[in-house]
Amino acid sequence: MLTTPGLSQLDVLEAESIQIIREVAAEFERPVLLFSGGKDSVVLLRLAGKAFRPAPVPFPVLHVDTGHNFPEVIEFRDRQVAGLGVRLVVASVQESIDRGRVREERGLRASRNRLQTVTLLDALAGHGFDAAFGGARRDEEKARAKERVVSFRDEFGQWDPKNQRPELWNLFNTRIRPGEHARVFPLSNWTELDVWEYVRRESLELPAIYFAHRRTVFERDGLLLDDNPHTRRQDDEPAFPATVRFRTVGDASCTGAIESGAATVGEVIEELRATRVTERGQTRADDRVSEAAMEDRKREGYF
C-alpha cells in the first residue's frame, strides 16, 4: 500500500479498495458481492456504494445461508439490503442437502462450514457470476496472507497458490476462460483494526452480536460457544451466562464468543489495540483443527 501526503491511512485504503471495485466491475461481465452481514462485508458494501455513487451498486449481493446462522445477523442482513436497495441472492446449504448435492456432517463437532463450498459454486455457476467480491483480509491467517487481490479459480472452483497471477503496481490480470472465475478481495491490505476504525468514521451499523451482551454459553476446546441446538452441548459441558461479544460472524455451530465488556465501537477499538490474537484464531473452532484448515477449504473452492 502506497502512502500519500495529506491523506490518512483510512483514506488511502478506501481509495485503493474503490479502485479495485471499479476495475473489476469494468473488466468482468457479471460480478457479485459476497455478503454475510459481518463487519467486513458491511464495509465492502459501503465501499461499493461509494465507488459508483450517485448511481446504484451495479451488481447483486450473494449470501450463502448455512441455516445455522445467528438470528440477529439474518435480521440485520435483510434490513441492510432492503435499505440500500440492492438485489439479494440467497444460496441455501439446506437446499443443497435436500437435493443430495452435499451430505450433512454428523458428530459432536459437525459443521456446515465445508458444505458451503458446493452451495457457493453452484450459485456462481447458476447465475453466471464470473467474479465474486469477498471481505477476506491478509492479516487474518497464513492462507489468506498468500492471497492475491484478484484470485484466480479454475473450472472446478479451486484455488491453486502456484497458479496465481503476479500483481505488480496494482495491475490486475482479469482474463479468464469460460467456466473459470475470480474471487476479488478489496480489503486485502486492511487489518481488523482498520475495519473498526472505518466503521467508526463512517458510522456504520453492525449486528448487535459484535458488542457486549449477556448470553448463555458453554466452553468447548477453549472456546465459548453459544448454547443453541446446532452446537450440541453435552452433559459434561455446563452452560452459564456471560457477558460476551463476537469478533467474527460465522456459522453458529463453530463460531466462538469472547468475554468482553466492549459495548461501543470505541471500546471495541481500544480492546483490539491490546490484543495479540487474530479474530479467527480466537473465535473459530474450524480453524483450530490444523494450521492448514483454512488453506484446505480455499483449495476446495470456498474462500
Short mmCIF file of N, CA and C in Angstrom, two decimals, residues 128-217:
data_model
loop_
_atom_site.label_atom_id
_atom_site.label_comp_id
_atom_site.label_asym_id
_atom_site.label_seq_id
_atom_site.Cartn_x
_atom_site.Cartn_y
_atom_site.Cartn_z
N GLY A 128 -24.26 -17.39 -13.38
CA GLY A 128 -23.28 -16.90 -14.34
C GLY A 128 -22.34 -15.85 -13.80
N PHE A 129 -22.14 -15.82 -12.48
CA PHE A 129 -21.23 -14.84 -11.90
C PHE A 129 -19.78 -15.24 -12.21
N ASP A 130 -19.00 -14.30 -12.74
CA ASP A 130 -17.61 -14.61 -13.08
C ASP A 130 -16.61 -13.95 -12.16
N ALA A 131 -17.07 -13.14 -11.22
CA ALA A 131 -16.19 -12.54 -10.20
C ALA A 131 -17.00 -12.36 -8.93
N ALA A 132 -16.41 -12.71 -7.80
CA ALA A 132 -17.09 -12.60 -6.51
C ALA A 132 -16.24 -11.78 -5.56
N PHE A 133 -16.75 -10.62 -5.15
CA PHE A 133 -16.06 -9.80 -4.16
C PHE A 133 -16.22 -10.44 -2.78
N GLY A 134 -15.12 -10.55 -2.05
CA GLY A 134 -15.16 -11.06 -0.69
C GLY A 134 -14.44 -10.12 0.27
N GLY A 135 -14.72 -10.28 1.56
CA GLY A 135 -14.15 -9.38 2.55
C GLY A 135 -12.92 -9.92 3.25
N ALA A 136 -12.26 -10.94 2.67
CA ALA A 136 -11.07 -11.52 3.31
C ALA A 136 -9.94 -10.50 3.40
N ARG A 137 -9.16 -10.61 4.47
CA ARG A 137 -8.01 -9.73 4.69
C ARG A 137 -6.77 -10.58 4.93
N ARG A 138 -5.62 -10.08 4.53
CA ARG A 138 -4.39 -10.85 4.65
C ARG A 138 -3.91 -11.00 6.09
N ASP A 139 -4.40 -10.16 6.98
CA ASP A 139 -3.94 -10.26 8.38
C ASP A 139 -4.65 -11.37 9.14
N GLU A 140 -5.65 -12.02 8.53
CA GLU A 140 -6.47 -12.97 9.29
C GLU A 140 -5.72 -14.24 9.65
N GLU A 141 -5.03 -14.84 8.69
CA GLU A 141 -4.25 -16.03 8.97
C GLU A 141 -3.37 -16.36 7.77
N LYS A 142 -2.57 -17.43 7.85
CA LYS A 142 -1.49 -17.67 6.90
C LYS A 142 -1.97 -17.90 5.47
N ALA A 143 -3.05 -18.67 5.30
CA ALA A 143 -3.51 -18.97 3.94
C ALA A 143 -3.98 -17.70 3.23
N ARG A 144 -4.63 -16.82 3.96
CA ARG A 144 -5.11 -15.59 3.34
C ARG A 144 -3.97 -14.61 3.09
N ALA A 145 -2.89 -14.74 3.83
CA ALA A 145 -1.74 -13.87 3.59
C ALA A 145 -1.11 -14.15 2.22
N LYS A 146 -1.33 -15.36 1.68
CA LYS A 146 -0.80 -15.72 0.36
C LYS A 146 -1.67 -15.19 -0.78
N GLU A 147 -2.86 -14.74 -0.45
CA GLU A 147 -3.88 -14.47 -1.45
C GLU A 147 -3.58 -13.25 -2.30
N ARG A 148 -3.86 -13.35 -3.60
CA ARG A 148 -3.83 -12.19 -4.48
C ARG A 148 -5.11 -11.38 -4.28
N VAL A 149 -5.07 -10.12 -4.73
CA VAL A 149 -6.28 -9.31 -4.69
C VAL A 149 -7.32 -9.90 -5.64
N VAL A 150 -6.89 -10.19 -6.87
CA VAL A 150 -7.74 -10.89 -7.84
C VAL A 150 -7.24 -12.33 -7.88
N SER A 151 -8.00 -13.23 -7.24
CA SER A 151 -7.57 -14.60 -7.03
C SER A 151 -8.23 -15.51 -8.06
N PHE A 152 -7.42 -16.13 -8.88
CA PHE A 152 -7.93 -16.97 -9.95
C PHE A 152 -8.42 -18.31 -9.42
N ARG A 153 -9.60 -18.76 -9.88
CA ARG A 153 -10.15 -20.06 -9.55
C ARG A 153 -10.42 -20.83 -10.84
N ASP A 154 -10.05 -22.10 -10.86
CA ASP A 154 -10.16 -22.88 -12.09
C ASP A 154 -11.61 -23.30 -12.35
N GLU A 155 -11.81 -24.15 -13.36
CA GLU A 155 -13.16 -24.55 -13.75
C GLU A 155 -13.86 -25.38 -12.67
N PHE A 156 -13.11 -25.88 -11.69
CA PHE A 156 -13.70 -26.61 -10.58
C PHE A 156 -13.87 -25.71 -9.35
N GLY A 157 -13.57 -24.44 -9.49
CA GLY A 157 -13.69 -23.51 -8.39
C GLY A 157 -12.55 -23.57 -7.40
N GLN A 158 -11.48 -24.28 -7.74
CA GLN A 158 -10.39 -24.49 -6.80
C GLN A 158 -9.32 -23.40 -6.90
N TRP A 159 -8.68 -23.18 -5.76
CA TRP A 159 -7.59 -22.21 -5.65
C TRP A 159 -6.26 -22.95 -5.61
N ASP A 160 -5.38 -22.60 -6.52
CA ASP A 160 -4.04 -23.19 -6.56
C ASP A 160 -3.04 -22.06 -6.34
N PRO A 161 -2.34 -22.03 -5.19
CA PRO A 161 -1.41 -20.93 -4.93
C PRO A 161 -0.29 -20.82 -5.96
N LYS A 162 0.01 -21.93 -6.67
CA LYS A 162 1.07 -21.89 -7.67
C LYS A 162 0.56 -21.43 -9.03
N ASN A 163 -0.73 -21.23 -9.15
CA ASN A 163 -1.32 -20.83 -10.42
C ASN A 163 -2.03 -19.49 -10.29
N GLN A 164 -1.36 -18.55 -9.63
CA GLN A 164 -1.90 -17.21 -9.46
C GLN A 164 -1.08 -16.21 -10.28
N ARG A 165 -1.71 -15.08 -10.60
CA ARG A 165 -1.06 -14.11 -11.48
C ARG A 165 -0.30 -13.07 -10.65
N PRO A 166 0.84 -12.60 -11.16
CA PRO A 166 1.55 -11.52 -10.47
C PRO A 166 0.73 -10.23 -10.49
N GLU A 167 0.86 -9.45 -9.42
CA GLU A 167 0.13 -8.18 -9.33
C GLU A 167 1.13 -7.06 -9.02
N LEU A 168 1.72 -6.54 -10.07
CA LEU A 168 2.74 -5.50 -9.93
C LEU A 168 2.10 -4.12 -10.11
N TRP A 169 2.46 -3.21 -9.22
CA TRP A 169 1.98 -1.82 -9.31
C TRP A 169 0.46 -1.74 -9.40
N ASN A 170 -0.24 -2.62 -8.67
CA ASN A 170 -1.70 -2.63 -8.69
C ASN A 170 -2.29 -2.86 -10.08
N LEU A 171 -1.56 -3.61 -10.91
CA LEU A 171 -2.08 -4.03 -12.22
C LEU A 171 -2.62 -5.45 -12.08
N PHE A 172 -3.89 -5.64 -12.46
CA PHE A 172 -4.55 -6.92 -12.22
C PHE A 172 -4.87 -7.62 -13.55
N ASN A 173 -4.53 -8.89 -13.60
CA ASN A 173 -4.86 -9.71 -14.77
C ASN A 173 -6.24 -10.32 -14.55
N THR A 174 -7.23 -9.85 -15.29
CA THR A 174 -8.61 -10.28 -15.08
C THR A 174 -9.09 -11.24 -16.17
N ARG A 175 -8.19 -11.77 -16.97
CA ARG A 175 -8.60 -12.65 -18.05
C ARG A 175 -8.89 -14.06 -17.53
N ILE A 176 -10.05 -14.57 -17.89
CA ILE A 176 -10.43 -15.92 -17.52
C ILE A 176 -11.09 -16.60 -18.71
N ARG A 177 -11.08 -17.93 -18.68
CA ARG A 177 -11.76 -18.70 -19.71
C ARG A 177 -13.16 -19.07 -19.23
N PRO A 178 -14.05 -19.46 -20.14
CA PRO A 178 -15.39 -19.88 -19.73
C PRO A 178 -15.34 -21.00 -18.68
N GLY A 179 -16.13 -20.86 -17.64
CA GLY A 179 -16.15 -21.83 -16.56
C GLY A 179 -15.27 -21.46 -15.39
N GLU A 180 -14.29 -20.59 -15.62
CA GLU A 180 -13.43 -20.10 -14.54
C GLU A 180 -14.05 -18.84 -13.93
N HIS A 181 -13.54 -18.47 -12.76
CA HIS A 181 -13.97 -17.22 -12.17
C HIS A 181 -12.87 -16.68 -11.26
N ALA A 182 -13.10 -15.52 -10.72
CA ALA A 182 -12.13 -14.90 -9.82
C ALA A 182 -12.81 -14.50 -8.52
N ARG A 183 -12.09 -14.66 -7.42
CA ARG A 183 -12.50 -14.07 -6.14
C ARG A 183 -11.68 -12.79 -5.99
N VAL A 184 -12.33 -11.75 -5.57
CA VAL A 184 -11.67 -10.44 -5.51
C VAL A 184 -11.76 -9.91 -4.08
N PHE A 185 -10.62 -9.47 -3.54
CA PHE A 185 -10.54 -9.09 -2.13
C PHE A 185 -10.05 -7.65 -1.99
N PRO A 186 -10.96 -6.67 -2.10
CA PRO A 186 -10.57 -5.26 -2.00
C PRO A 186 -10.03 -4.87 -0.63
N LEU A 187 -10.31 -5.67 0.40
CA LEU A 187 -9.84 -5.35 1.76
C LEU A 187 -8.54 -6.07 2.11
N SER A 188 -7.84 -6.57 1.11
CA SER A 188 -6.64 -7.38 1.37
C SER A 188 -5.64 -6.68 2.28
N ASN A 189 -5.43 -5.40 2.10
CA ASN A 189 -4.41 -4.67 2.86
C ASN A 189 -4.94 -4.04 4.14
N TRP A 190 -6.21 -4.28 4.45
CA TRP A 190 -6.78 -3.77 5.69
C TRP A 190 -6.47 -4.73 6.84
N THR A 191 -6.52 -4.22 8.05
CA THR A 191 -6.44 -5.04 9.25
C THR A 191 -7.78 -4.98 9.96
N GLU A 192 -7.96 -5.84 10.94
CA GLU A 192 -9.20 -5.80 11.72
C GLU A 192 -9.39 -4.44 12.37
N LEU A 193 -8.28 -3.86 12.85
CA LEU A 193 -8.38 -2.53 13.46
C LEU A 193 -8.77 -1.48 12.44
N ASP A 194 -8.23 -1.56 11.21
CA ASP A 194 -8.63 -0.62 10.15
C ASP A 194 -10.13 -0.70 9.89
N VAL A 195 -10.65 -1.92 9.86
CA VAL A 195 -12.08 -2.10 9.59
C VAL A 195 -12.91 -1.40 10.66
N TRP A 196 -12.53 -1.59 11.92
CA TRP A 196 -13.29 -0.97 13.00
C TRP A 196 -13.13 0.55 13.00
N GLU A 197 -11.93 1.03 12.67
CA GLU A 197 -11.74 2.48 12.55
C GLU A 197 -12.64 3.05 11.46
N TYR A 198 -12.77 2.30 10.36
CA TYR A 198 -13.62 2.75 9.25
C TYR A 198 -15.09 2.71 9.66
N VAL A 199 -15.48 1.68 10.40
CA VAL A 199 -16.85 1.61 10.92
C VAL A 199 -17.17 2.84 11.75
N ARG A 200 -16.21 3.24 12.60
CA ARG A 200 -16.42 4.44 13.42
C ARG A 200 -16.49 5.68 12.57
N ARG A 201 -15.57 5.84 11.62
CA ARG A 201 -15.54 7.04 10.78
C ARG A 201 -16.81 7.18 9.94
N GLU A 202 -17.31 6.07 9.42
CA GLU A 202 -18.47 6.10 8.52
C GLU A 202 -19.79 5.90 9.27
N SER A 203 -19.73 5.72 10.59
CA SER A 203 -20.93 5.49 11.42
C SER A 203 -21.76 4.34 10.87
N LEU A 204 -21.10 3.23 10.58
CA LEU A 204 -21.77 2.07 10.01
C LEU A 204 -22.44 1.25 11.10
N GLU A 205 -23.62 0.75 10.80
CA GLU A 205 -24.32 -0.14 11.72
C GLU A 205 -23.82 -1.56 11.54
N LEU A 206 -23.69 -2.29 12.65
CA LEU A 206 -23.28 -3.69 12.64
C LEU A 206 -24.27 -4.53 13.44
N PRO A 207 -24.29 -5.84 13.22
CA PRO A 207 -25.14 -6.69 14.06
C PRO A 207 -24.80 -6.54 15.53
N ALA A 208 -25.82 -6.66 16.38
CA ALA A 208 -25.64 -6.42 17.81
C ALA A 208 -24.67 -7.40 18.46
N ILE A 209 -24.47 -8.58 17.85
CA ILE A 209 -23.60 -9.58 18.50
C ILE A 209 -22.13 -9.18 18.50
N TYR A 210 -21.76 -8.13 17.74
CA TYR A 210 -20.39 -7.64 17.76
C TYR A 210 -20.07 -6.88 19.05
N PHE A 211 -21.09 -6.57 19.83
CA PHE A 211 -20.90 -5.76 21.04
C PHE A 211 -21.32 -6.55 22.27
N ALA A 212 -20.79 -6.12 23.42
CA ALA A 212 -21.00 -6.85 24.66
C ALA A 212 -22.49 -7.01 24.98
N HIS A 213 -22.87 -8.25 25.33
CA HIS A 213 -24.24 -8.56 25.70
C HIS A 213 -24.23 -9.83 26.55
N ARG A 214 -25.32 -10.05 27.25
CA ARG A 214 -25.44 -11.26 28.05
C ARG A 214 -25.93 -12.40 27.17
N ARG A 215 -25.30 -13.58 27.33
CA ARG A 215 -25.65 -14.73 26.51
C ARG A 215 -25.31 -16.01 27.28
N THR A 216 -26.11 -17.02 27.08
CA THR A 216 -25.82 -18.31 27.68
C THR A 216 -24.84 -19.06 26.79
N VAL A 217 -23.69 -19.42 27.37
CA VAL A 217 -22.62 -20.05 26.60
C VAL A 217 -22.11 -21.27 27.35
#
